[in-house]
XYZ file of C-alpha atoms in Angstrom:
685
model
C 21.825 50.176 54.392
C 20.766 46.939 56.087
C 20.760 43.833 53.939
C 18.272 41.007 54.256
C 19.863 37.995 56.002
C 20.137 34.894 53.869
C 18.219 31.777 54.719
C 20.135 29.059 56.545
C 19.989 26.146 54.099
C 20.062 22.575 55.420
C 20.522 19.710 52.981
C 21.151 15.988 53.180
C 24.672 14.657 53.309
C 25.924 13.616 49.873
C 29.571 12.829 50.587
C 30.068 9.100 50.108
C 31.608 7.219 53.071
C 34.077 5.550 50.669
C 36.097 8.794 50.821
C 36.313 9.376 47.059
C 35.398 12.986 46.288
C 34.151 11.900 42.846
C 31.586 9.606 44.477
C 28.538 11.157 46.083
C 25.119 9.996 47.201
C 21.885 10.892 45.469
C 18.496 11.108 47.165
C 15.927 8.919 45.483
C 12.712 7.018 46.112
C 14.586 4.174 47.793
C 15.376 6.302 50.816
C 13.472 5.592 54.023
C 13.012 9.266 54.600
C 12.730 12.228 52.260
C 14.788 15.369 51.932
C 13.763 18.511 53.673
C 12.713 20.863 50.905
C 10.061 23.035 52.490
C 12.630 25.268 54.179
C 14.841 25.767 51.138
C 14.745 28.825 48.926
C 13.062 28.338 45.614
C 15.937 26.502 43.959
C 13.676 23.880 42.380
C 10.493 24.177 40.375
C 7.565 24.286 42.751
C 5.100 22.892 40.280
C 4.083 19.288 40.645
C 4.835 16.654 38.058
C 1.259 16.728 36.905
C 1.421 20.451 36.201
C 4.237 19.900 33.718
C 1.821 18.316 31.283
C -1.078 20.654 31.930
C -1.801 23.166 29.144
C -0.830 26.794 29.729
C -3.778 29.131 29.086
C -3.576 32.732 27.955
C -4.594 35.181 30.720
C -7.621 37.364 29.988
C -9.241 40.479 31.440
C -11.657 39.549 34.192
C -9.872 36.329 35.145
C -10.104 35.818 38.913
C -7.428 34.485 41.307
C -7.541 33.797 45.017
C -4.218 35.526 45.627
C -1.837 37.759 43.727
C 0.823 35.039 44.062
C -1.392 32.643 42.085
C -1.748 35.230 39.364
C 1.999 35.830 39.191
C 2.675 32.086 38.901
C 0.084 31.735 36.137
C 1.550 34.667 34.187
C 5.107 33.337 34.707
C 4.142 29.931 33.259
C 2.539 31.668 30.277
C 5.633 33.847 29.771
C 8.061 30.923 29.759
C 5.894 29.048 27.281
C 5.920 32.080 24.984
C 9.625 32.970 25.142
C 9.994 35.743 27.732
C 10.017 36.296 31.482
C 8.238 38.732 33.777
C 8.980 40.854 36.797
C 7.005 42.701 39.429
C 6.636 46.402 38.785
C 4.479 48.920 40.644
C 2.089 48.148 43.488
C -0.538 50.544 44.824
C -2.009 50.527 48.309
C -4.585 52.401 50.342
C -5.250 52.788 54.043
C -8.388 50.645 53.947
C -7.524 47.895 51.476
C -3.755 47.769 51.821
C -2.173 46.748 48.513
C -5.046 46.741 46.022
C -3.163 46.764 42.712
C -0.217 44.751 41.376
C 1.534 45.398 38.047
C 3.439 42.559 36.357
C 5.405 43.454 33.235
C 7.717 41.890 30.658
C 11.351 41.684 31.723
C 12.206 44.126 28.898
C 9.635 46.717 29.985
C 10.710 50.321 30.579
C 14.130 51.907 30.090
C 17.189 52.022 32.321
C 17.983 55.450 33.727
C 21.485 56.613 32.793
C 23.844 56.048 35.691
C 26.614 58.315 36.851
C 29.837 56.826 35.517
C 32.353 55.685 38.062
C 35.636 57.529 38.230
C 37.710 54.743 36.716
C 39.972 54.563 33.710
C 38.003 51.935 31.811
C 34.361 51.895 33.011
C 32.203 48.978 31.949
C 29.641 49.832 29.286
C 26.926 47.214 29.827
C 23.906 47.352 27.574
C 20.477 47.141 29.136
C 17.948 44.530 28.001
C 15.092 46.952 28.607
C 13.564 48.305 25.425
C 10.218 49.758 26.511
C 8.155 46.609 25.885
C 4.482 47.187 26.676
C 3.493 43.593 27.503
C 1.851 43.628 30.934
C -0.720 42.189 33.291
C -2.388 44.433 35.888
C -4.191 42.957 38.906
C -6.844 44.632 41.036
C -8.131 43.507 44.426
C -11.831 43.366 45.234
C -13.903 42.071 48.127
C -16.976 40.012 47.229
C -19.233 38.843 50.084
C -16.374 39.396 52.504
C -13.943 37.280 50.449
C -10.818 38.888 48.980
C -10.013 38.052 45.372
C -7.881 39.452 42.548
C -8.915 39.946 38.928
C -7.043 40.963 35.796
C -7.971 44.548 34.957
C -5.534 45.000 32.044
C -3.626 42.542 29.882
C -1.427 43.002 26.836
C 0.784 40.468 25.093
C 2.238 42.814 22.457
C 6.052 42.812 22.466
C 8.424 45.098 20.558
C 11.250 42.538 20.647
C 11.808 39.008 19.461
C 10.553 36.211 21.671
C 13.024 33.469 22.553
C 12.966 29.800 21.697
C 12.669 27.287 24.514
C 16.401 26.513 24.425
C 17.112 30.232 24.941
C 14.362 31.214 27.344
C 15.590 28.704 29.912
C 18.743 30.813 30.327
C 16.878 33.953 31.398
C 17.688 34.855 35.033
C 14.121 34.162 36.134
C 14.355 30.515 35.067
C 17.945 29.617 35.966
C 17.898 27.367 39.040
C 20.605 25.557 41.000
C 18.896 22.509 42.470
C 19.580 21.232 45.958
C 21.721 18.271 44.867
C 23.801 20.545 42.625
C 24.300 23.014 45.475
C 25.876 20.325 47.658
C 28.077 19.142 44.797
C 29.242 22.696 44.042
C 30.143 23.293 47.698
C 32.078 20.010 47.837
C 34.029 20.723 44.658
C 34.715 24.294 45.771
C 36.156 23.039 49.072
C 38.357 20.649 47.070
C 39.890 23.676 45.343
C 38.167 23.440 41.958
C 37.733 26.744 40.095
C 34.227 27.658 38.972
C 34.775 26.835 35.284
C 36.078 23.374 36.219
C 33.089 22.839 38.545
C 30.730 23.520 35.646
C 32.571 21.026 33.427
C 32.455 18.350 36.141
C 28.697 18.823 36.544
C 28.181 18.581 32.794
C 30.151 15.327 32.661
C 28.350 13.821 35.645
C 24.929 14.684 34.241
C 25.861 13.603 30.729
C 24.795 16.876 29.080
C 26.412 18.943 26.368
C 28.352 22.105 27.342
C 25.953 24.943 28.093
C 22.954 22.646 28.673
C 22.859 22.884 32.473
C 19.835 24.725 33.949
C 22.231 27.444 35.135
C 25.332 29.210 33.859
C 28.836 29.756 35.186
C 27.879 33.151 36.593
C 25.212 31.550 38.800
C 27.756 29.072 40.168
C 30.226 31.866 40.910
C 27.570 33.915 42.722
C 26.453 30.876 44.712
C 29.997 30.046 45.858
C 30.613 33.683 46.802
C 27.359 33.832 48.767
C 28.159 30.675 50.735
C 31.559 32.032 51.701
C 30.189 35.402 52.763
C 27.568 33.938 55.083
C 30.007 32.028 57.308
C 30.069 34.706 59.959
C 31.699 34.351 63.346
C 29.124 36.731 64.805
C 26.359 34.212 64.229
C 28.250 31.625 66.262
C 28.801 34.127 69.045
C 25.069 34.837 69.072
C 24.442 31.092 69.315
C 26.662 30.933 72.404
C 24.795 33.880 73.900
C 21.526 32.020 73.366
C 22.996 28.954 75.107
C 24.170 31.125 77.979
C 20.698 32.598 78.367
C 19.152 29.130 78.397
C 21.622 28.008 81.096
C 20.489 30.918 83.268
C 16.865 29.800 82.954
C 17.549 26.053 83.293
C 20.246 25.098 85.776
C 20.505 21.613 84.244
C 21.048 22.940 80.724
C 24.600 22.213 79.538
C 26.597 23.590 76.615
C 30.211 23.763 75.461
C 32.253 24.837 72.450
C 35.731 24.497 70.992
C 37.884 27.019 69.163
C 40.436 26.744 66.373
C 42.804 29.108 64.613
C 42.597 32.741 65.816
C 40.259 31.577 68.618
C 37.392 31.227 66.177
C 34.506 29.057 67.321
C 34.396 25.731 65.475
C 32.194 23.248 67.334
C 29.198 23.845 69.605
C 27.206 21.286 71.644
C 24.272 21.561 74.032
C 21.789 19.421 75.994
C 18.605 20.385 77.853
C 17.835 19.589 81.477
C 14.905 17.383 80.485
C 17.216 15.525 78.126
C 19.742 14.823 80.884
C 16.988 13.444 83.124
C 15.555 11.327 80.300
C 19.010 9.961 79.510
C 19.312 8.642 83.070
C 16.316 6.392 82.320
C 16.665 5.616 78.611
C 20.319 6.218 77.821
C 21.147 2.547 77.309
C 20.700 2.962 73.537
C 21.491 6.194 71.658
C 20.943 7.068 68.002
C 23.281 9.665 66.488
C 21.809 11.337 63.402
C 24.253 13.164 61.121
C 22.013 13.319 58.053
C 21.971 17.081 57.516
C 24.469 19.857 57.202
C 24.177 23.598 56.624
C 25.733 24.657 53.346
C 25.250 28.261 54.442
C 27.550 27.933 57.463
C 29.438 24.800 56.448
C 28.387 23.043 59.676
C 27.391 19.441 60.212
C 24.336 18.909 62.420
C 24.440 16.011 64.874
C 21.413 15.081 66.976
C 21.329 12.457 69.742
C 18.047 10.575 70.181
C 16.752 7.865 72.480
C 13.485 5.980 72.937
C 11.353 6.086 76.094
C 9.216 3.298 77.558
C 6.238 4.340 75.406
C 8.175 4.029 72.143
C 8.545 7.798 71.707
C 11.735 9.392 70.371
C 13.353 11.700 72.946
C 16.010 14.333 72.278
C 19.246 13.877 74.228
C 21.458 16.573 72.723
C 22.635 18.511 69.645
C 25.943 19.644 68.232
C 27.243 21.623 65.250
C 30.647 20.595 63.899
C 33.039 22.483 61.632
C 34.044 19.310 59.765
C 33.442 15.567 59.686
C 36.835 14.476 60.959
C 37.454 11.885 63.641
C 38.668 14.625 66.016
C 35.426 16.592 65.662
C 33.264 13.542 66.301
C 35.476 12.542 69.222
C 35.006 15.993 70.750
C 31.244 15.749 70.287
C 31.015 12.293 71.905
C 33.294 13.254 74.783
C 31.260 16.393 75.433
C 27.973 14.497 75.217
C 29.068 11.903 77.781
C 30.192 14.693 80.090
C 26.776 16.345 79.753
C 25.178 13.022 80.714
C 27.110 12.778 84.010
C 29.824 10.500 82.535
C 27.393 7.668 81.816
C 28.194 5.973 78.502
C 25.510 4.285 76.373
C 25.397 0.538 75.985
C 24.767 0.776 72.233
C 25.128 3.642 69.772
C 23.489 3.657 66.331
C 24.886 5.789 63.492
C 25.209 6.176 59.732
C 28.032 4.651 57.668
C 31.029 6.856 58.449
C 34.644 5.943 59.151
C 35.204 9.137 61.178
C 32.325 8.308 63.504
C 33.499 4.713 63.842
C 37.014 5.791 64.846
C 35.644 8.375 67.285
C 33.385 5.791 68.963
C 36.314 3.395 69.349
C 38.256 6.237 70.971
C 35.615 7.771 73.265
C 33.126 4.907 73.816
C 35.293 1.781 73.844
C 32.726 -0.261 75.799
C 29.738 0.668 73.613
C 28.556 -1.530 70.754
C 28.524 0.414 67.477
C 25.621 -0.450 65.167
C 25.038 1.023 61.707
C 21.336 1.573 61.032
C 20.125 -0.723 58.298
C 17.932 1.995 56.762
C 21.067 4.088 56.148
C 22.699 1.167 54.360
C 19.622 0.491 52.221
C 19.297 4.167 51.246
C 22.784 4.127 49.711
C 22.379 1.025 47.559
C 20.856 2.809 44.574
C 23.669 5.396 44.459
C 26.284 2.655 44.597
C 24.867 -0.130 42.445
C 21.880 1.056 40.363
C 23.908 2.464 37.470
C 26.457 -0.318 37.715
C 23.976 -3.214 37.663
C 21.277 -1.702 35.461
C 18.269 -4.017 35.164
C 19.841 -6.456 37.630
C 19.663 -3.902 40.443
C 16.140 -4.921 41.529
C 17.183 -8.553 41.969
C 20.358 -7.496 43.766
C 18.492 -5.315 46.241
C 15.946 -8.050 47.017
C 18.686 -10.607 47.689
C 20.698 -8.098 49.699
C 17.688 -7.423 51.926
C 17.383 -11.158 52.669
C 21.092 -11.486 53.461
C 20.909 -8.535 55.866
C 18.457 -10.417 58.081
C 20.153 -13.820 58.228
C 20.714 -15.078 61.771
C 23.864 -17.161 61.294
C 27.225 -15.528 60.660
C 28.371 -18.541 58.662
C 25.276 -18.404 56.495
C 25.847 -14.666 55.958
C 29.417 -15.258 54.780
C 28.288 -17.986 52.393
C 25.398 -16.009 50.908
C 27.480 -12.822 50.676
C 30.134 -14.536 48.585
C 27.432 -15.963 46.312
C 25.799 -12.530 45.942
C 29.047 -10.723 45.116
C 30.066 -13.392 42.631
C 26.647 -13.578 40.932
C 26.504 -9.829 40.247
C 30.204 -9.334 39.478
C 30.997 -7.107 42.460
C 34.119 -8.895 43.685
C 36.357 -5.891 43.001
C 33.747 -3.166 43.681
C 34.895 -0.650 46.300
C 31.430 -0.113 47.792
C 30.804 -3.831 48.181
C 34.179 -4.087 49.913
C 33.235 -1.148 52.163
C 29.985 -2.825 53.201
C 31.750 -6.091 53.918
C 34.381 -4.382 56.068
C 31.560 -2.936 58.222
C 29.500 -6.157 58.302
C 29.916 -6.530 62.063
C 27.986 -3.292 62.574
C 24.992 -3.629 60.220
C 24.327 -7.312 59.457
C 21.672 -8.743 61.773
C 23.679 -11.951 62.111
C 26.316 -9.919 63.998
C 24.195 -7.345 65.850
C 21.192 -9.493 66.810
C 22.613 -10.080 70.279
C 22.932 -6.319 70.967
C 20.234 -4.486 72.874
C 18.733 -1.900 70.502
C 15.440 -1.100 72.287
C 13.527 -1.470 68.978
C 15.238 1.616 67.540
C 15.857 -0.007 64.147
C 12.129 -0.072 63.355
C 10.674 2.104 60.555
C 8.412 3.798 63.128
C 11.377 5.143 65.070
C 13.093 6.280 61.865
C 9.958 8.169 60.812
C 9.562 9.848 64.215
C 13.180 11.061 64.077
C 12.699 12.335 60.525
C 9.572 14.253 61.561
C 11.435 15.905 64.437
C 14.252 16.976 62.109
C 11.784 18.408 59.615
C 10.229 20.503 62.383
C 13.528 22.085 63.393
C 15.093 22.492 59.949
C 12.842 25.233 58.668
C 14.339 28.322 57.077
C 16.291 30.344 59.621
C 18.182 33.569 59.142
C 20.918 32.685 61.677
C 22.149 30.006 64.073
C 20.480 31.689 67.042
C 17.073 31.291 65.420
C 17.911 27.661 64.683
C 18.748 27.099 68.366
C 15.476 28.695 69.418
C 13.584 26.481 67.004
C 15.238 23.325 68.390
C 14.428 24.474 71.921
C 10.803 25.180 71.076
C 10.353 21.845 69.279
C 11.935 19.948 72.184
C 9.792 21.473 74.923
C 6.653 21.594 72.784
C 6.935 17.878 71.975
C 7.485 17.019 75.644
C 4.581 19.171 76.867
C 2.255 17.975 74.107
C 2.969 14.345 74.911
C 2.460 14.945 78.642
C -0.910 16.620 78.028
C -2.024 13.762 75.794
C -0.970 11.244 78.423
C -3.057 12.939 81.099
C -6.244 12.754 79.057
C -5.721 9.411 77.335
C -6.950 6.144 78.825
C -4.898 3.117 77.887
C -6.510 -0.283 77.933
C -5.312 -3.359 76.081
C -7.773 -6.266 76.055
C -6.568 -9.757 76.832
C -6.410 -11.997 73.746
C -5.163 -15.369 74.980
C -6.482 -15.371 78.549
C -3.207 -16.827 79.812
C -1.865 -15.789 83.238
C 1.418 -14.717 81.647
C -0.402 -12.240 79.401
C -2.394 -10.768 82.293
C 0.767 -10.484 84.377
C 2.625 -8.676 81.591
C -0.244 -6.250 81.000
C -0.140 -5.104 84.623
C 3.535 -4.162 84.380
C 4.463 -3.251 80.786
C 3.534 -0.001 79.060
C 0.858 -0.269 76.340
C 3.591 0.085 73.699
C 5.677 -2.774 75.089
C 2.653 -4.892 75.959
C 1.231 -4.700 72.428
C 4.513 -6.083 71.083
C 4.613 -8.746 73.797
C 0.985 -9.630 73.081
C 1.713 -10.212 69.395
C 4.469 -12.625 70.392
C 2.316 -14.580 72.851
C -0.519 -14.862 70.317
C 1.888 -16.191 67.683
C 3.465 -18.558 70.211
C 0.306 -20.674 70.004
C 1.345 -21.685 66.471
C 4.614 -23.273 67.609
C 5.459 -26.679 68.947
C 8.353 -27.591 71.248
C 10.305 -30.846 71.272
C 12.825 -31.768 73.953
C 16.214 -32.908 72.668
C 18.532 -35.496 74.264
C 20.870 -32.815 75.627
C 18.021 -31.142 77.548
C 17.522 -28.263 75.144
C 14.367 -27.727 73.112
C 13.622 -27.426 69.412
C 10.812 -24.958 68.647
C 9.261 -24.792 65.190
C 6.145 -23.385 63.508
C 3.485 -26.009 62.906
C 3.508 -25.172 59.163
C 7.278 -24.660 59.142
C 6.880 -21.082 57.920
C 10.225 -20.093 59.398
C 13.346 -21.846 60.638
C 14.113 -23.968 63.673
C 15.000 -22.341 66.981
C 16.867 -23.897 69.866
C 16.055 -22.996 73.465
C 18.017 -23.698 76.623
C 15.879 -23.878 79.775
C 17.473 -23.506 83.239
C 14.626 -24.142 85.715
C 16.671 -23.440 88.855
C 17.340 -19.875 87.754
C 14.165 -19.478 85.644
C 16.272 -18.617 82.623
C 15.363 -19.198 78.997
C 17.792 -18.589 76.119
C 16.536 -18.699 72.523
C 18.769 -18.869 69.471
C 16.811 -16.005 67.841
C 18.102 -13.634 70.584
C 15.004 -11.453 70.382
C 15.037 -10.661 74.102
C 18.684 -9.613 73.968
C 17.813 -7.501 70.919
C 14.615 -5.756 72.024
C 14.083 -6.554 75.706
C 10.839 -8.424 74.956
C 10.569 -12.200 75.043
C 10.142 -13.987 71.719
C 7.281 -16.284 70.766
C 9.566 -19.325 70.982
C 10.540 -18.667 74.606
C 6.946 -17.880 75.558
C 5.818 -21.176 74.097
C 8.287 -23.057 76.272
C 7.374 -21.079 79.409
C 3.735 -22.035 78.937
C 4.658 -25.679 78.515
C 6.605 -25.428 81.762
C 3.460 -24.097 83.520
C 4.946 -20.658 84.215
C 2.073 -18.382 85.222
C 4.161 -15.235 85.615
C 7.119 -13.843 83.768
C 10.371 -13.890 85.756
C 11.465 -10.410 86.831
C 14.512 -10.502 84.564
C 12.225 -10.648 81.512
C 10.340 -7.498 82.500
C 13.044 -4.825 81.917
C 12.674 -1.608 83.841
C 12.837 0.494 80.656
C 9.589 -1.094 79.343
C 7.581 -0.803 82.580
C 4.587 1.488 83.039
C 6.315 3.759 85.546
C 10.069 3.656 85.351
C 11.646 3.745 88.792
C 8.363 3.304 90.715
C 6.670 0.365 92.385
C 4.695 -1.589 89.749
C 2.336 -2.961 92.422
C 0.599 0.423 92.603
C -0.482 0.016 88.996
C -1.409 -3.650 89.257
C -3.703 -3.038 92.252
C -5.800 -0.373 90.561
C -5.625 -2.338 87.287
C -8.005 -4.881 88.798
C -10.707 -2.191 89.045
C -10.520 -1.251 85.361
C -10.249 -4.867 84.261
C -13.366 -5.788 86.266
C -15.241 -2.898 84.682
C -14.340 -4.015 81.164
C -15.325 -7.613 81.936
C -18.712 -6.422 83.258
C -19.243 -4.211 80.182
C -18.348 -7.081 77.835
C -20.808 -9.419 79.596
C -23.525 -6.780 79.453
C -22.994 -6.335 75.724
C -23.119 -10.089 75.121
C -26.397 -10.472 76.993
C -28.063 -7.374 75.528
C -27.603 -8.238 71.843
C -29.553 -11.483 72.174
C -32.818 -9.673 71.483
C -34.026 -6.261 70.410
C -35.974 -5.742 73.646
C -32.912 -6.488 75.752
C -30.774 -4.111 73.728
C -33.347 -1.277 73.944
C -33.678 -1.729 77.689
C -29.928 -1.746 78.338
C -29.372 1.249 76.109
C -32.074 3.247 77.902
C -30.768 2.362 81.354
C -27.158 3.089 80.455
C -28.133 6.515 79.124
C -29.858 7.266 82.433
C -26.834 6.067 84.415
C -24.477 8.141 82.278
C -26.480 11.333 82.851
C -26.567 10.605 86.580
C -22.797 10.017 86.741
C -22.081 13.205 84.845
C -24.077 15.197 87.397
C -22.046 13.784 90.291
C -19.014 15.742 91.614
C -15.693 14.472 90.274
C -13.441 12.668 92.715
C -9.814 13.644 92.172
C -8.392 10.668 94.069
C -10.316 8.114 91.991
C -9.340 9.900 88.774
C -5.673 9.614 89.635
C -6.048 5.938 90.425
C -7.679 5.257 87.075
C -4.986 7.250 85.286
C -2.257 5.304 87.036
C -4.042 2.072 86.269
C -4.051 2.723 82.559
C -0.393 3.586 82.262
C -0.816 7.339 81.909
C 2.546 8.987 81.982
C 2.833 11.838 84.413
């Protein structure tokens, strides 16, 4: 008899990077991104917080529901409130209506049929809870004005057994739940060799509850551990490799590899799509490695490599599934990834806080700068310090956020020592861990690294959305692979279709030649950021110093002082804020100085190829046709200005423009002109 495959459950990592098995991370409201819950089995109550305080009404004959599922949920809430649980009994269907009747009954309804005793010496004599209880709720389907609805045709709340108190009813099988966070903790403790009874005691101590007060019992934990072990099947990994092989036959640039362990069992699998390899050749200078999720069903860690294109969109570079989180596994993944990408190593790699990843990067990517994403650091603060600091945690987090963004390394060291001393964290292991990694997450140490604006909240959110799309419930690894493949190609095709129909135009705000020059070369994404800087540059003043450098400061002194070195012979400008080195876009301080030096165009070195409208193509093609669109917008703006002077002018212009529009629509479309306009507006092909 075939059994229904279990859902592949993905959950957030909870193992603390400090290495102590007793320390684990909790997901809370401080996280930048939320856990993926939609794909999980119903391990948590699905009712909202508001429904917990809503009154539970008694069902009645004639009550109408949109679906039978709504009726079952309503009856289940009523049953729990009244000390019993329910189950689904008989359903009746017809050829025309399908299922048109549902019977829900008390969990003690009916009688167990006597079973044939097993041929053993001491058979178990388990008593049945069923006692013929007649409490029930019968549903009937009807169609009213073409709309399907369900109504209660029979209802009885008469029981022939005692109803349970709230402290007892919670232990009925229908209400015992192992929440997501507890699942991860159980798996971790089980891997550490803890027996089930000890796991239950540890959970009770960690949650601060009395013995027997968990929302589940020891039997549930034992069944959960057994289920997780049973579902780690080698066949699923073989099917995943078959799926990769099939993809390689369809896409010659698709690459995949795997490693084996004891008894030639498959341990690690990695793959990259042809489109990803081509995108990496253009945008592989900065790579983000996400290791947020792991499958507790298969015991595999999911790693996803992302980059950012010239339009600020997250692009998928590759995926891998690892048996464990050791340095050797990460080293294999990085080595394989670089081989997929034609041996080209990234300039910068962004990751979570993990000693195994750090050691693997030092081994496989010795020339790459390793940066720990600040949002990963911030998401762990509450788990590390909230309970320890109590009411002081809010002040600590606010001061920590300021220290993270300091520009001077000396100032960081000074403020860090003050922070640790003020909150009594001198001997805290997590504070020591953060300090040991300071060169990878503090902005005072990583500001000079090129990160392509991949530390922004927008990029973090786009990555989180992609992960949520692929981490839906799957029955096996092959289905997971297919879902990743679909999401990758669907996102690429959807973005390409949008680009073909979207017209980009960014109006000039300052009217300076530098702004117009940048608009003709940069993508709308990069130009909007550049434009914000050039607008803000107007609020700064520059003062030449005796050594030939310049001091730039806000006219209201809203931020600090910045020092700029200007080398006119080479048209080089170096600002102490290091924004250009960090993002590839000139800062407001440098732009202010360039304007004072009567620079009417940006030097080529300050227009990086990765932020240009068409990467790898001649930018003059765009700038030539850009003049046509710019002239049109100038003419339209002048027409609007003149027409709003009087009502007669406005009525006349509106009437004439409507006539012109109808005439233009009736003209045959010119494909060549359409392509020129698309190229002019930065449409990605």
